[in-house]
Structures are given as structure tokens and as C-alpha cells.
Short mmCIF file of C-alpha atoms in Angstrom, two decimals:
data_model
loop_
_atom_site.label_atom_id
_atom_site.label_comp_id
_atom_site.label_asym_id
_atom_site.label_seq_id
_atom_site.Cartn_x
_atom_site.Cartn_y
_atom_site.Cartn_z
CA MET A 1 -6.45 5.42 -47.32
CA SER A 2 -7.94 7.96 -44.91
CA THR A 3 -10.97 10.10 -45.59
CA MET A 4 -10.93 13.85 -45.03
CA PRO A 5 -10.38 14.38 -41.29
CA THR A 6 -12.51 16.51 -39.07
CA ALA A 7 -10.78 18.49 -36.38
CA LEU A 8 -11.58 19.63 -32.87
CA ASP A 9 -9.13 22.25 -31.67
CA ARG A 10 -8.75 22.67 -27.89
CA LYS A 11 -6.46 25.49 -26.80
CA THR A 12 -5.53 26.43 -23.26
CA VAL A 13 -2.58 27.93 -21.47
CA GLY A 14 -1.35 24.42 -20.75
CA GLU A 15 -1.67 22.52 -23.99
CA ASP A 16 -3.18 22.49 -27.47
CA ARG A 17 -5.14 19.43 -28.57
CA LEU A 18 -6.24 18.66 -32.10
CA LEU A 19 -8.50 15.70 -32.87
CA MET A 20 -8.41 14.28 -36.38
CA GLN A 21 -10.84 11.57 -37.42
CA ASN A 22 -10.87 8.91 -40.14
CA ILE A 23 -7.08 8.70 -40.23
CA SER A 24 -5.71 5.41 -41.53
CA TRP A 25 -3.14 3.39 -39.59
CA GLU A 26 -0.69 3.81 -42.47
CA THR A 27 -1.01 7.60 -42.31
CA TYR A 28 -0.51 7.57 -38.56
CA VAL A 29 2.65 5.45 -38.86
CA THR A 30 4.02 7.71 -41.59
CA TRP A 31 3.47 10.80 -39.47
CA CYS A 32 4.95 9.09 -36.41
CA ASP A 33 8.09 8.15 -38.28
CA ALA A 34 8.58 11.57 -39.88
CA PRO A 35 11.24 13.79 -38.26
CA ARG A 36 9.50 15.93 -35.61
CA GLY A 37 11.24 15.47 -32.28
CA SER A 38 8.67 14.69 -29.59
CA ILE A 39 6.10 17.35 -30.61
CA PRO A 40 3.28 17.05 -31.30
CA ARG A 41 2.66 13.96 -29.18
CA MET A 42 0.32 11.55 -30.91
CA THR A 43 -2.34 9.20 -29.61
CA TYR A 44 -4.08 6.94 -32.10
CA ASP A 45 -7.18 4.86 -31.46
CA ARG A 46 -8.79 3.05 -34.39
CA GLY A 47 -9.03 5.98 -36.79
CA ASP A 48 -8.99 8.84 -34.29
CA LEU A 49 -5.75 10.76 -33.95
CA GLU A 50 -5.03 13.29 -31.22
CA LEU A 51 -2.16 15.72 -31.68
CA MET A 52 -1.11 17.38 -28.44
CA ASN A 53 1.28 20.32 -28.30
CA PRO A 54 2.34 20.84 -24.68
CA ARG A 55 2.97 24.33 -23.41
CA ARG A 56 5.12 25.44 -20.51
CA GLN A 57 2.75 24.47 -17.66
CA HIS A 58 2.28 20.98 -19.09
CA GLU A 59 5.97 20.35 -19.67
CA GLU A 60 7.08 21.72 -16.30
CA LEU A 61 4.63 19.50 -14.43
CA SER A 62 5.35 16.31 -16.36
CA THR A 63 9.11 16.84 -16.17
CA PHE A 64 8.94 17.51 -12.42
CA LEU A 65 6.91 14.33 -11.85
CA GLY A 66 9.59 12.51 -13.79
CA ARG A 67 12.30 14.01 -11.58
CA ILE A 68 10.44 12.74 -8.52
CA VAL A 69 10.35 9.21 -9.96
CA GLU A 70 14.02 9.35 -10.84
CA ALA A 71 15.05 10.73 -7.44
CA PHE A 72 13.01 8.09 -5.60
CA THR A 73 14.44 5.20 -7.61
CA GLU A 74 17.97 6.47 -7.10
CA VAL A 75 17.59 6.85 -3.32
CA LYS A 76 15.87 3.45 -3.02
CA GLN A 77 18.32 1.84 -5.45
CA ILE A 78 15.52 0.65 -7.74
CA ASP A 79 16.70 -0.13 -11.24
CA MET A 80 14.61 1.43 -13.98
CA ARG A 81 14.81 2.71 -17.53
CA SER A 82 13.21 5.96 -18.61
CA VAL A 83 11.71 5.76 -22.09
CA ALA A 84 10.12 9.21 -21.85
CA SER A 85 7.84 9.90 -24.85
CA THR A 86 8.75 6.81 -26.85
CA THR A 87 6.10 5.85 -29.41
CA PHE A 88 4.37 2.59 -28.47
CA ARG A 89 2.23 0.98 -31.18
CA ARG A 90 0.08 -2.11 -31.48
CA PRO A 91 -0.84 -2.46 -35.17
CA GLU A 92 -3.12 -5.43 -34.55
CA MET A 93 -5.15 -3.20 -32.22
CA LEU A 94 -4.87 -0.06 -34.36
CA ARG A 95 -3.70 1.80 -31.27
CA GLY A 96 -0.64 3.79 -30.32
CA PHE A 97 0.49 6.50 -27.92
CA GLU A 98 3.32 8.70 -26.71
CA ALA A 99 3.22 9.40 -22.98
CA ASP A 100 4.58 12.46 -21.22
CA GLU A 101 6.88 10.18 -19.24
CA SER A 102 7.17 6.39 -19.15
CA TYR A 103 9.34 3.88 -17.34
CA TYR A 104 10.32 0.24 -17.24
CA ILE A 105 10.73 -0.90 -13.65
CA THR A 106 9.44 -4.43 -13.02
CA ASN A 107 10.29 -5.41 -16.59
CA VAL A 108 13.49 -3.41 -16.93
CA GLU A 109 15.60 -6.52 -17.50
CA ALA A 110 13.45 -7.49 -20.48
CA ILE A 111 14.29 -4.37 -22.48
CA TRP A 112 17.38 -2.60 -21.22
CA ARG A 113 19.84 -4.23 -23.62
CA LYS A 114 17.58 -3.69 -26.64
CA PRO A 115 17.99 -0.72 -28.99
CA GLY A 116 14.26 -0.71 -29.72
CA ILE A 117 10.99 -1.98 -28.24
CA ASP A 118 8.52 -4.13 -30.15
CA LEU A 119 5.27 -4.66 -28.25
CA ALA A 120 4.63 -7.80 -30.27
CA ILE A 121 7.35 -9.47 -28.20
CA ASP A 122 8.29 -6.96 -25.48
CA PRO A 123 6.24 -5.85 -22.47
CA PRO A 124 4.71 -2.37 -22.39
CA PRO A 125 6.16 0.24 -20.01
CA ASP A 126 5.40 -0.46 -16.37
CA LEU A 127 4.58 3.14 -15.46
CA VAL A 128 3.10 5.89 -17.63
CA ILE A 129 2.68 9.51 -16.52
CA GLU A 130 0.08 11.68 -18.23
CA VAL A 131 -0.54 15.37 -17.55
CA GLU A 132 -4.00 16.38 -18.72
CA ILE A 133 -4.69 20.03 -18.00
CA THR A 134 -7.58 19.77 -20.44
CA SER A 135 -9.69 16.71 -21.17
CA PRO A 136 -7.97 14.55 -23.77
CA ALA A 137 -9.67 14.27 -27.14
CA ILE A 138 -9.21 10.49 -26.99
CA ALA A 139 -10.09 8.55 -23.81
CA LYS A 140 -6.69 7.33 -22.69
CA MET A 141 -7.58 4.82 -20.00
CA PRO A 142 -9.37 2.29 -22.26
CA LEU A 143 -6.41 2.56 -24.64
CA PHE A 144 -3.89 2.01 -21.84
CA ALA A 145 -5.93 -0.92 -20.51
CA ALA A 146 -6.05 -2.53 -23.96
CA MET A 147 -2.27 -2.14 -24.21
CA GLU A 148 -1.89 -3.56 -20.68
CA ILE A 149 -0.04 -0.68 -19.02
CA PRO A 150 0.25 -1.85 -15.38
CA GLU A 151 0.28 1.58 -13.71
CA VAL A 152 -0.75 5.06 -14.82
CA TRP A 153 -0.34 8.40 -13.05
CA ARG A 154 -2.60 11.24 -14.16
CA HIS A 155 -2.31 14.87 -13.11
CA ASP A 156 -4.80 17.59 -14.06
CA GLU A 157 -2.72 20.45 -12.55
CA GLU A 158 -4.78 20.22 -9.36
CA ARG A 159 -4.34 16.67 -8.13
CA LEU A 160 -2.53 13.44 -8.81
CA THR A 161 -4.30 10.14 -9.37
CA MET A 162 -2.53 6.78 -9.34
CA LEU A 163 -4.20 3.88 -11.10
CA VAL A 164 -3.29 0.21 -11.34
CA LEU A 165 -4.62 -2.30 -13.87
CA VAL A 166 -6.64 -5.12 -12.28
CA ASP A 167 -8.52 -7.63 -14.45
CA GLY A 168 -8.56 -5.25 -17.40
CA GLU A 169 -9.77 -2.19 -15.48
CA TYR A 170 -8.00 0.57 -13.60
CA GLN A 171 -8.43 1.00 -9.88
CA SER A 172 -7.31 3.99 -7.82
CA ILE A 173 -4.46 3.48 -5.37
CA GLN A 174 -2.72 5.73 -2.87
CA GLU A 175 0.70 4.04 -3.03
CA SER A 176 2.52 3.10 -6.19
CA ARG A 177 2.71 -0.61 -6.99
CA GLU A 178 5.75 -0.16 -9.20
CA LEU A 179 7.49 2.04 -6.63
CA PRO A 180 6.43 0.73 -3.21
CA ARG A 181 6.32 3.31 -0.39
CA LEU A 182 5.96 6.20 -2.81
CA THR A 183 2.53 7.67 -2.08
CA ILE A 184 0.28 10.37 -3.47
CA PRO A 185 0.59 12.55 -0.31
CA MET A 186 4.40 12.41 -0.57
CA ILE A 187 4.32 13.61 -4.17
CA GLU A 188 1.59 16.21 -3.61
CA HIS A 189 3.61 17.68 -0.73
CA VAL A 190 6.50 18.32 -3.09
CA LEU A 191 4.29 19.63 -5.89
CA SER A 192 2.43 22.02 -3.59
CA ARG A 193 5.69 23.89 -2.95
CA ARG A 194 7.01 24.12 -6.50
CA PHE A 195 6.02 27.77 -6.91
CA ASN A 196 7.74 28.73 -3.67
CA LEU A 197 11.07 26.93 -4.02
CA GLY A 198 13.31 26.00 -6.92
CA GLU A 199 13.16 22.50 -8.38
CA THR A 200 16.70 21.63 -7.32
CA GLN A 201 16.03 22.51 -3.69
CA LEU A 202 12.71 20.63 -3.71
CA ILE A 203 14.26 17.51 -5.20
CA ARG A 204 17.12 17.69 -2.70
CA GLU A 205 14.64 17.90 0.18
CA PHE A 206 12.56 15.09 -1.35
CA ARG A 207 15.59 12.85 -1.55
CA ARG A 208 16.34 13.44 2.13
CA SER A 209 12.72 12.80 3.12
CA VAL A 210 12.48 9.44 1.32
CA SER A 211 15.83 8.11 2.52
CA ASP A 212 14.20 7.09 5.80
CA VAL A 213 10.90 5.81 4.35
#
């Protein structure tokens, strides 16, 4: 049973974050399984629970990054499965999260015929995308490392960082391991123009640009 939570409310134009402490695993699971769509997104780490309500800037950026991934994999004929903001939980670790976007790429064959994913027997997603316009209330990278997420992209509305898990720690990279030949400069070039051109035109141009890479 959880004790009375304390809360830290962080509000910006991009997202609202609420930190609740001393929340039991059972309470977290109950809230996760209650009907709510994908909002708020929950991150749980051994008693701490972050509730994140994305606003327009957050959602536009994370969705656009997802469109870039999907366009690249289509052009390069790379099989993948989008699992978006699926809840991933490890009860033995007392940890769980819902990413902005997440994908199975290397391990797509292990899960694509399954109606659900159980991390006790299934691999975690190969690529997770997190938009963090404000600092998260819970440190995400130690949680992702513990849950063995191979690759994480983080964007703070100013720049993109790609990280790959090596011996339990994340190291910065310039080119995606899960999507070879897709680099930070390629993505940043597209993102830098998103307030000047429509998404459809940008994605169309991106597709043409990567067809020869």
C-alpha cells in the first residue's frame, strides 16, 4: 500500500510533468491498466511515478521524429514494428515506462505475431524516442539501461542526441545502430525546416534524399 504521495508540478508550453512519490507497484499497475488512452504517459521507478501530459510542441516533435523513422525504413525496406507508447513493465525491477515512440527493428521477428509483449520472455523495444522539453522528473537513462533498451533518441527541442547501450551504459553516436546510414545531421536538417515547410513536403523531400544514401 502506498503512503501519501508528494508532488512536484512542472508546467511549460511543451509538457506538464507531475512527480508522485511513495507509490506502490500495485497502484501503478492499476492506474496503467485503467482506461485513459495514452495520456498521461507514466514512468515508474521503484516508488516514484512521473505523469507527463504532452502539449502541442511535444507531440508535434515526437510524431515528426516517428515519421522520419517510418519514412526511412520504408525507403530502405527495413522491416519494423511501431509500438508507439506501449506500456513496458518489469515487475521484478519495479520499473516501467511509456515512450513517446518506440520500435522493434532488430528483434521484430520475435514479437510481430504476438498480440502482447511480456518483457519476462520478450525483448524490449530496439529503439525508443523521448522528447524532453523540460527535464524529466525521473532520470530516464538509468531506467532504460536497466531495462536494456539498445538505442535511445532524445530531443530537447533544440538538438537530437542518439545513444546506444554498451556494457550497461549509454554512449553518444552520430549514426543510428538500429537504422544504419541514418545520421543526426540528416534528421536535424529536416527538423530545422519544419516551421518553413509542411510536414508532407518535408517527408517527401526526405524520402528522396535517403533513396541514394
